[in-house]
Amino acid sequence: MKSSLTLILACLYTSLGAAETKPNVIFILADDIGYGDFGCYGATKIRTPHADKLASQGRRFTDAHAPSAVCTPTRYAFMTGEYAWRKQGTGILPGTAGLIIEPGRTTVPSLLKRAGYVTAVIGKWHLGLGKTPTDYNTEIKPGPLEIGFDYAWIIPATGDRTPCVWVENHRVVNLDPGDPIKLDYSVQRGEPRSFVGGIPRIGEQLGGKAALWKDDMIADVLAEKSIKFIEDNKTKPFFLYLATHDIHVPRVPNSRFRGTSEAGIRGDSVHSFDWTLGRVLDTLDRLKLTDNTLVIVTSDNGGVLDTNGATDNVNSGDQKTNNGHAHNGVLRGNKGSAYEGGTRVPFIARWPGHIQPGTSGALISHVDMLSTFASLTQQKLAEADAPDSQNILPALIEGKAGRATLVEHGNVLALRSGDWKYLVSGAGAGKKNQEKAKFPKKPELYDLSKDLGETTNVADQNPEIVAKMAKLLAEIQAKGGRR
């Protein structure tokens, strides 16, 4: 009897895709990569051989979503398993904002650290640092290390926001104490005082000259730091959260990438991202870690063809040179929008021997990663942890169905339920936001099985479905999130 029970448990363990040794986990979050930016998702004017190869070796998802249509709330939801719209202060942050995730809370890195993983974040942070206003001239706490990471090499906010310096763990790298950093966010991008390194930023930065990053070397630095972390921890289970920046403005790809795509500087920046991905994958191959590493590649929101302000002097978003490339494919909307183009993003997962190559239409989201990694490492979450996160490991490993419903967030909320997409009235977003982002002024309903581009609002023809989805969304909002 005992041996039979042991056999049953062993079979169950194998069916869940768990490895006898803990798999390394690499989560690569691109910045502003759209649904149509990879060759494996239909791009023809941009070449992404490394992303395409990864997709051929793993599972490519066609209905995966960032939790929000912009950066900070997506990163918050990924880290905590909670929709960012549930918490005040989780919008796009300035570089002076304090940490918005409270230390002691269960996060993706703290969960994996508890399971014996060495954890690192390398790249764009944008979740706040220290206490508001952040003092970059001293030890910066709390930060990534206080919420579960063992190592951090980060861009504090974004490339177009000051400060333009690297932070390693608790300190600005190469900061001269005699040249302290002073930030002024009353300075608007494009004003003479906003220029740092010849590029207009949001906010002024005085001081910190020796610590300034070189914009055209950001991809190289992130690749090298990632490779070193993998090499240093090749004998241990590790979690690497690599958050790249290439496609976000200001787009300043290294000269070796300029002119390599047929979609202008933005396309060249996607080439830069794919190069970084290739460096990481090559490192896994060289160190013979590929077979025991789960690699996930996705994006923080949909794509957008924007410029770095009116005084953009680095050709950050020249629409004439985009050459007809559809960064979000057939999807309506862009970064910031509640339409599918705002949140539906590429999502590729590879784990040789566990994930069979193929394509999945399962509805999944980055907010699900915390519960999924808990299942992967056979850990239990407390009832209060990750309130909106669902375990999608069966979808990743076995190709099974994903979520039944998902809330999409782009200033206004939208609800997915099967093929139905419901958008609430845009009145709550304010007139300025309605005009700027063209949010709906009344409820909208789309049948995505027939109208993936959301061209025909069928709300008036289906009032019972509108009422049902409005009620369901209200219930999800009211219950506060319980898995």
Coordinates of C-alpha atoms in Angstrom, one line a residue:
M1 CA 0.0 0.0 0.0
K2 CA 2.8 2.4 0.9
S3 CA 4.7 1.7 -2.3
S4 CA 1.5 2.3 -4.3
L5 CA 0.9 5.6 -2.7
T6 CA 4.5 6.6 -3.4
L7 CA 4.1 5.7 -7.0
I8 CA 0.9 7.8 -7.3
L9 CA 2.5 10.8 -5.7
A10 CA 5.5 10.5 -8.0
C11 CA 3.3 10.4 -11.1
L12 CA 1.4 13.4 -9.9
Y13 CA 4.6 15.3 -9.3
T14 CA 5.8 14.5 -12.8
S15 CA 2.4 15.5 -14.4
L16 CA 2.7 18.9 -12.8
G17 CA 5.9 19.5 -14.7
A18 CA 8.1 19.7 -11.6
A19 CA 11.7 18.8 -11.9
E20 CA 13.7 16.7 -9.4
T21 CA 16.0 19.7 -9.2
K22 CA 14.5 23.2 -9.0
P23 CA 14.5 24.8 -12.5
N24 CA 16.2 28.1 -12.9
V25 CA 13.7 30.8 -13.8
I26 CA 14.5 33.7 -16.1
F27 CA 11.7 36.2 -16.6
I28 CA 12.5 38.7 -19.4
L29 CA 10.2 41.7 -19.5
A30 CA 10.7 43.9 -22.6
D31 CA 9.6 47.5 -22.5
D32 CA 7.0 48.6 -25.0
I33 CA 7.3 45.5 -27.3
G34 CA 4.1 45.2 -29.1
Y35 CA 2.1 42.1 -30.2
G36 CA 3.4 42.4 -33.8
D37 CA 7.1 43.2 -33.1
F38 CA 8.5 39.6 -33.2
G39 CA 8.8 37.6 -36.4
C40 CA 7.0 34.7 -34.7
Y41 CA 4.1 37.1 -34.2
G42 CA 4.0 38.3 -37.8
A43 CA 6.7 41.0 -38.1
T44 CA 8.2 41.2 -41.6
K45 CA 10.2 44.4 -41.4
I46 CA 11.9 43.5 -38.1
R47 CA 14.0 40.3 -37.7
T48 CA 14.0 38.6 -34.3
P49 CA 15.9 35.3 -34.8
H50 CA 16.4 34.6 -31.1
A51 CA 12.8 35.3 -30.0
D52 CA 11.6 33.2 -33.0
K53 CA 13.9 30.3 -32.1
L54 CA 12.7 30.4 -28.5
A55 CA 9.1 30.3 -29.7
S56 CA 9.9 27.3 -31.9
Q57 CA 11.4 25.5 -28.9
G58 CA 8.6 26.5 -26.5
R59 CA 5.0 27.6 -26.2
R60 CA 3.9 30.8 -27.9
F61 CA 0.8 32.4 -26.4
T62 CA -1.5 34.4 -28.5
D63 CA -3.8 35.7 -25.7
A64 CA -1.4 36.8 -23.0
H65 CA -1.8 40.1 -21.3
A66 CA 0.2 42.6 -19.4
P67 CA -1.8 43.5 -16.2
S68 CA -1.8 47.1 -17.3
A69 CA -1.3 49.2 -20.5
V70 CA 1.6 51.1 -18.9
C71 CA 4.8 50.2 -17.1
T72 CA 4.6 50.8 -13.3
P73 CA 1.2 49.1 -12.7
T74 CA 2.2 46.1 -14.8
R75 CA 5.5 45.7 -12.8
Y76 CA 3.6 46.1 -9.5
A77 CA 1.0 43.4 -10.5
F78 CA 3.7 41.0 -11.7
M79 CA 5.7 41.4 -8.4
T80 CA 2.7 41.2 -6.0
G81 CA 0.0 39.2 -7.8
E82 CA -2.4 42.1 -7.2
Y83 CA -4.0 44.3 -9.9
A84 CA -2.5 47.7 -9.5
W85 CA -5.8 49.5 -9.9
R86 CA -6.7 48.2 -6.5
K87 CA -4.0 50.3 -4.8
Q88 CA -3.6 54.1 -4.9
G89 CA -0.1 55.4 -5.9
T90 CA 0.7 52.7 -8.4
G91 CA 0.5 54.8 -11.6
I92 CA 3.5 55.9 -13.6
L93 CA 6.0 57.0 -11.0
P94 CA 8.6 59.9 -11.1
G95 CA 12.2 59.1 -10.2
T96 CA 11.7 60.6 -6.8
A97 CA 8.9 58.2 -5.7
G98 CA 9.5 56.0 -2.7
L99 CA 9.1 52.2 -2.9
I100 CA 5.4 51.3 -3.5
I101 CA 5.7 47.6 -2.5
E102 CA 5.8 47.2 1.3
P103 CA 8.7 45.1 2.7
G104 CA 7.5 41.9 4.2
R105 CA 4.9 41.3 1.6
T106 CA 5.1 38.1 -0.5
T107 CA 6.5 38.9 -3.9
V108 CA 7.8 36.9 -6.8
P109 CA 11.4 37.2 -5.6
S110 CA 10.7 36.6 -1.9
L111 CA 8.7 33.5 -2.8
L112 CA 11.5 32.1 -4.8
K113 CA 14.1 33.1 -2.3
R114 CA 12.1 31.2 0.3
A115 CA 12.3 28.2 -2.0
G116 CA 16.1 28.4 -2.0
Y117 CA 16.7 30.5 -5.1
V118 CA 19.3 33.2 -5.6
T119 CA 17.4 36.2 -6.9
A120 CA 18.4 39.2 -9.0
V121 CA 16.7 42.1 -10.8
I122 CA 18.7 43.6 -13.7
G123 CA 17.3 46.5 -15.7
K124 CA 14.4 48.9 -15.4
W125 CA 12.8 49.1 -11.9
H126 CA 10.2 51.9 -11.9
L127 CA 8.6 50.8 -8.6
G128 CA 10.1 53.5 -6.5
L129 CA 13.1 53.6 -4.2
G130 CA 13.6 54.6 -0.6
K131 CA 11.1 57.1 0.8
T132 CA 9.6 60.0 -1.1
P133 CA 11.5 62.0 -2.2
T134 CA 14.3 59.5 -2.9
D135 CA 17.7 60.6 -1.8
Y136 CA 20.2 59.2 -4.3
N137 CA 23.2 60.5 -2.4
T138 CA 23.1 58.1 0.5
E139 CA 22.1 54.5 1.1
I140 CA 18.8 54.0 -0.8
K141 CA 16.4 51.8 1.3
P142 CA 14.0 50.2 1.0
G143 CA 14.4 48.9 -2.5
P144 CA 14.7 45.6 -4.4
L145 CA 16.7 43.9 -1.7
E146 CA 14.0 44.6 0.9
I147 CA 11.3 42.8 -1.1
G148 CA 13.2 39.6 -1.9
F149 CA 16.1 40.2 -4.3
D150 CA 19.6 39.2 -3.4
Y151 CA 21.1 41.5 -6.0
A152 CA 20.0 44.5 -8.0
W153 CA 21.5 46.5 -10.9
I154 CA 18.8 48.8 -12.0
I155 CA 17.6 51.9 -13.9
P156 CA 15.7 53.7 -11.1
A157 CA 12.7 54.8 -13.2
T158 CA 12.9 55.0 -17.0
G159 CA 15.4 56.2 -19.6
D160 CA 13.4 59.4 -20.2
R161 CA 13.2 60.2 -16.5
T162 CA 15.8 61.5 -14.2
P163 CA 18.1 60.3 -12.5
C164 CA 20.1 58.9 -15.4
V165 CA 22.3 56.7 -13.2
W166 CA 22.7 53.0 -12.4
V167 CA 21.8 51.8 -8.9
E168 CA 23.5 48.7 -7.6
N169 CA 21.8 47.3 -4.5
H170 CA 21.6 50.4 -2.2
R171 CA 24.0 52.8 -3.9
V172 CA 24.3 54.9 -7.1
V173 CA 27.2 53.5 -9.1
N174 CA 30.3 55.8 -9.4
L175 CA 28.7 58.7 -7.5
D176 CA 31.1 61.4 -6.6
P177 CA 30.2 62.7 -3.1
G178 CA 31.4 66.1 -4.1
D179 CA 28.9 66.2 -6.9
P180 CA 25.6 65.2 -5.3
I181 CA 22.5 64.5 -7.4
K182 CA 19.6 67.0 -7.2
L183 CA 16.4 66.4 -9.1
D184 CA 13.6 68.8 -10.0
Y185 CA 10.5 67.3 -11.5
S186 CA 8.9 70.7 -12.1
V187 CA 11.1 70.9 -15.2
Q188 CA 9.2 69.6 -18.2
R189 CA 10.7 67.5 -20.9
G190 CA 12.1 69.7 -23.7
E191 CA 13.0 72.6 -21.5
P192 CA 16.7 73.5 -21.7
R193 CA 17.2 72.3 -18.1
S194 CA 15.7 68.9 -18.9
F195 CA 18.6 67.8 -21.1
V196 CA 20.9 65.1 -19.7
G197 CA 23.5 63.6 -22.0
G198 CA 22.1 65.7 -24.9
I199 CA 18.7 64.1 -24.5
P200 CA 15.5 65.7 -23.1
R201 CA 14.2 64.0 -20.0
I202 CA 11.3 64.3 -17.6
G203 CA 12.8 66.3 -14.7
E204 CA 16.0 68.1 -14.3
Q205 CA 19.2 66.4 -13.0
L206 CA 22.0 68.4 -11.5
G207 CA 25.1 66.7 -10.3
G208 CA 26.0 63.0 -10.5
K209 CA 28.1 63.6 -13.7
A210 CA 30.5 60.7 -13.0
A211 CA 27.6 58.3 -12.5
L212 CA 25.7 59.1 -15.7
W213 CA 24.9 56.1 -17.9
K214 CA 25.6 56.0 -21.6
D215 CA 22.3 55.6 -23.4
D216 CA 23.7 53.7 -26.3
M217 CA 25.4 51.2 -23.9
I218 CA 22.4 50.3 -21.8
A219 CA 21.6 47.1 -23.6
D220 CA 25.3 46.0 -23.4
V221 CA 25.5 46.7 -19.7
L222 CA 22.3 44.7 -19.0
A223 CA 23.5 41.8 -21.0
E224 CA 26.9 41.7 -19.3
K225 CA 25.4 42.0 -15.8
S226 CA 22.9 39.2 -16.6
I227 CA 25.6 36.9 -17.9
K228 CA 27.7 37.5 -14.9
F229 CA 24.8 36.7 -12.5
I230 CA 24.1 33.5 -14.4
E231 CA 27.8 32.5 -14.4
D232 CA 28.2 33.3 -10.7
N233 CA 25.2 31.1 -9.8
K234 CA 25.4 28.3 -12.3
T235 CA 25.5 25.7 -9.5
K236 CA 22.5 27.0 -7.6
P237 CA 18.8 27.5 -8.5
F238 CA 18.5 31.1 -9.6
F239 CA 15.8 33.6 -10.5
L240 CA 16.7 36.4 -12.9
Y241 CA 14.3 39.2 -13.6
L242 CA 15.7 41.0 -16.6
A243 CA 13.8 44.1 -17.5
T244 CA 15.1 45.6 -20.7
H245 CA 14.6 49.2 -21.9
D246 CA 15.5 49.3 -25.6
I247 CA 12.1 50.2 -27.2
H248 CA 11.0 52.8 -24.6
V249 CA 11.9 56.4 -25.5
P250 CA 14.5 57.7 -25.8
R251 CA 15.4 55.1 -28.3
V252 CA 19.2 55.1 -28.6
P253 CA 20.3 51.8 -29.9
N254 CA 24.0 51.2 -30.2
S255 CA 25.4 52.2 -33.6
R256 CA 25.8 48.5 -34.6
F257 CA 22.0 48.2 -34.6
R258 CA 21.2 51.4 -36.4
G259 CA 19.8 50.9 -39.9
T260 CA 19.5 47.2 -39.5
S261 CA 15.7 47.0 -39.6
E262 CA 13.2 48.2 -42.1
A263 CA 11.2 49.9 -39.4
G264 CA 13.3 52.9 -38.5
I265 CA 14.9 53.6 -35.1
R266 CA 12.1 51.7 -33.3
G267 CA 12.7 48.6 -35.4
D268 CA 16.5 48.9 -34.7
S269 CA 15.7 49.0 -31.0
V270 CA 13.8 45.7 -31.3
H271 CA 16.9 44.3 -32.9
S272 CA 18.8 45.4 -29.9
F273 CA 16.4 43.6 -27.6
D274 CA 16.7 40.4 -29.6
W275 CA 20.5 40.6 -29.4
T276 CA 20.3 40.8 -25.6
L277 CA 17.9 37.8 -25.5
G278 CA 20.4 35.9 -27.7
R279 CA 23.3 36.7 -25.3
V280 CA 21.3 35.2 -22.4
L281 CA 20.2 32.1 -24.3
D282 CA 23.8 31.5 -25.6
T283 CA 25.0 31.7 -22.0
L284 CA 22.6 29.1 -20.9
D285 CA 23.8 26.8 -23.7
R286 CA 27.5 27.4 -22.9
L287 CA 27.0 26.6 -19.3
K288 CA 24.7 23.6 -20.1
L289 CA 21.9 25.1 -18.1
T290 CA 19.3 25.3 -20.9
D291 CA 17.5 22.0 -20.1
N292 CA 16.9 23.1 -16.5
T293 CA 15.9 26.7 -17.0
L294 CA 12.4 28.0 -17.6
V295 CA 12.7 31.1 -19.8
I296 CA 9.8 33.5 -20.2
V297 CA 9.9 36.4 -22.6
T298 CA 7.1 39.0 -22.7
S299 CA 6.4 42.8 -22.5
D300 CA 5.1 45.3 -20.0
N301 CA 2.5 46.7 -22.3
G302 CA 1.6 47.1 -25.9
G303 CA 3.7 48.9 -28.4
V304 CA 3.6 52.5 -29.3
L305 CA 5.2 54.7 -32.0
D306 CA 6.0 57.8 -29.9
T307 CA 8.7 60.5 -29.7
N308 CA 10.7 61.7 -26.8
G309 CA 9.0 65.1 -26.7
A310 CA 8.8 68.0 -29.1
T311 CA 12.5 68.6 -29.0
D312 CA 13.4 65.0 -29.7
N313 CA 16.8 65.1 -31.2
V314 CA 17.6 61.4 -31.4
N315 CA 15.0 60.3 -34.0
S316 CA 13.1 58.4 -31.3
G317 CA 9.9 57.8 -33.2
D318 CA 10.0 59.0 -36.8
Q319 CA 6.7 57.7 -38.2
K320 CA 8.0 58.1 -41.7
T321 CA 10.7 55.6 -41.2
N322 CA 8.4 53.0 -39.6
N323 CA 7.7 51.8 -43.1
G324 CA 4.3 50.4 -42.4
H325 CA 5.4 48.1 -39.6
A326 CA 2.4 47.2 -37.4
H327 CA 3.8 47.1 -33.9
N328 CA 0.6 45.7 -32.5
G329 CA -0.4 43.6 -35.5
V330 CA -4.1 43.8 -36.2
L331 CA -5.0 44.9 -32.7
R332 CA -6.7 48.2 -31.9
G333 CA -5.0 50.7 -29.6
N334 CA -1.5 51.2 -28.2
K335 CA 0.3 51.5 -25.0
G336 CA -2.0 53.2 -22.5
S337 CA -5.2 52.0 -24.1
A338 CA -7.8 49.7 -22.8
Y339 CA -8.2 48.1 -26.2
E340 CA -6.3 44.9 -26.9
G341 CA -3.3 46.7 -28.4
G342 CA -2.7 48.2 -24.9
T343 CA -2.2 44.9 -23.0
R344 CA -2.1 41.9 -25.4
V345 CA 1.6 41.1 -25.7
P346 CA 4.0 38.4 -26.9
F347 CA 4.5 35.7 -24.3
I348 CA 6.9 32.8 -25.0
A349 CA 7.8 30.1 -22.4
R350 CA 10.5 27.5 -22.9
W351 CA 11.5 24.7 -20.6
P352 CA 13.0 21.8 -22.6
G353 CA 11.5 18.4 -21.7
H354 CA 8.6 20.0 -19.8
I355 CA 7.0 22.4 -22.2
Q356 CA 6.2 20.9 -25.6
P357 CA 6.7 23.3 -28.5
G358 CA 3.4 24.7 -29.8
T359 CA 1.0 27.6 -29.7
S360 CA -1.7 28.3 -27.1
G361 CA -4.7 30.5 -27.1
A362 CA -5.0 30.3 -23.3
L363 CA -6.0 33.6 -21.6
I364 CA -3.1 34.4 -19.2
S365 CA -1.5 37.5 -17.5
H366 CA 1.7 38.5 -15.8
V367 CA -0.3 38.9 -12.6
D368 CA -0.5 35.1 -12.6
M369 CA 3.3 34.6 -12.2
L370 CA 3.3 34.6 -8.4
S371 CA 0.8 31.8 -8.0
T372 CA 2.4 29.9 -10.9
F373 CA 5.9 30.1 -9.5
A374 CA 4.4 29.0 -6.1
S375 CA 3.0 25.9 -7.8
L376 CA 6.3 25.4 -9.7
T377 CA 8.3 25.3 -6.5
Q378 CA 5.5 23.5 -4.5
Q379 CA 4.9 26.3 -2.1
K380 CA 1.6 27.4 -0.5
L381 CA 0.5 31.0 -0.5
A382 CA -1.3 32.6 2.4
E383 CA -4.9 33.6 1.8
A384 CA -3.9 37.3 1.7
D385 CA -1.0 36.8 -0.8
A386 CA -1.3 37.4 -4.5
P387 CA -5.1 38.1 -4.4
D388 CA -5.5 38.3 -8.2
S389 CA -3.0 35.8 -9.3
Q390 CA -4.1 32.4 -10.7
N391 CA -1.9 29.3 -11.2
I392 CA -1.4 29.0 -14.9
L393 CA 1.3 26.3 -14.7
P394 CA -1.0 23.8 -16.4
A395 CA -1.4 26.2 -19.3
L396 CA 2.4 26.7 -19.5
I397 CA 3.4 23.1 -19.1
E398 CA 0.5 21.1 -20.5
G399 CA -1.2 23.5 -22.9
K400 CA -4.4 23.5 -20.9
A401 CA -6.9 26.4 -20.6
G402 CA -6.0 29.5 -18.8
R403 CA -8.1 32.0 -17.0
A404 CA -11.9 32.3 -17.4
T405 CA -11.9 36.1 -16.9
L406 CA -9.3 38.8 -16.9
V407 CA -9.5 42.5 -16.0
E408 CA -7.6 44.7 -18.5
H409 CA -6.4 48.1 -17.2
G410 CA -5.8 51.2 -19.4
N411 CA -7.0 54.1 -17.3
V412 CA -10.4 52.7 -17.7
L413 CA -11.1 49.0 -16.9
A414 CA -12.1 46.3 -19.4
L415 CA -13.2 42.7 -18.8
R416 CA -12.4 39.7 -20.8
S417 CA -14.6 36.7 -20.5
G418 CA -14.0 34.1 -23.1
D419 CA -14.2 35.8 -26.5
W420 CA -16.2 38.7 -25.1
K421 CA -14.5 42.0 -24.3
Y422 CA -16.4 44.6 -22.3
L423 CA -15.1 48.2 -21.8
V424 CA -16.7 50.4 -19.2
S425 CA -17.7 54.0 -19.8
G426 CA -14.7 56.3 -20.2
A427 CA -16.4 59.1 -18.2
G428 CA -14.4 58.1 -15.1
A429 CA -11.1 58.7 -17.0
G430 CA -11.8 62.4 -17.3
K431 CA -12.4 64.5 -20.4
K432 CA -8.7 65.1 -21.1
N433 CA -7.9 61.4 -21.0
Q434 CA -10.9 60.6 -23.2
E435 CA -9.7 63.0 -25.9
K436 CA -6.1 62.0 -25.6
A437 CA -6.4 58.2 -25.6
K438 CA -9.9 58.0 -27.2
F439 CA -11.4 55.9 -24.4
P440 CA -15.0 54.9 -24.9
K441 CA -17.6 57.4 -23.7
K442 CA -20.2 54.6 -23.2
P443 CA -19.9 50.9 -22.6
E444 CA -18.5 48.9 -25.5
L445 CA -18.7 45.2 -26.3
Y446 CA -16.7 43.2 -28.8
D447 CA -16.7 39.6 -29.9
L448 CA -13.0 38.9 -30.4
S449 CA -13.6 35.6 -32.1
K450 CA -15.1 37.5 -35.0
D451 CA -13.5 41.0 -34.5
L452 CA -10.0 40.8 -33.0
G453 CA -9.4 44.4 -34.1
E454 CA -12.3 45.7 -32.1
T455 CA -13.8 47.6 -35.0
T456 CA -17.5 46.9 -34.3
N457 CA -19.2 47.7 -31.0
V458 CA -22.0 45.2 -30.5
A459 CA -23.1 46.5 -27.1
D460 CA -26.5 47.7 -28.3
Q461 CA -27.3 44.3 -29.9
N462 CA -26.3 42.4 -26.8
P463 CA -27.7 44.3 -23.7
E464 CA -27.9 41.1 -21.7
I465 CA -24.2 40.3 -22.1
V466 CA -23.3 43.9 -21.3
A467 CA -25.3 43.7 -18.1
K468 CA -23.8 40.4 -17.2
M469 CA -20.2 41.5 -17.7
A470 CA -20.8 44.8 -16.0
K471 CA -22.1 42.9 -13.0
L472 CA -19.2 40.5 -13.1
L473 CA -16.6 43.3 -13.3
A474 CA -18.3 45.0 -10.3
E475 CA -18.1 41.8 -8.3
I476 CA -14.4 41.4 -9.1
Q477 CA -13.8 45.0 -8.1
A478 CA -15.7 44.6 -4.8
K479 CA -14.3 41.4 -3.6
G480 CA -10.8 42.8 -3.3
G481 CA -9.3 39.9 -5.1
R482 CA -9.3 36.4 -3.8
R483 CA -7.8 33.7 -6.0

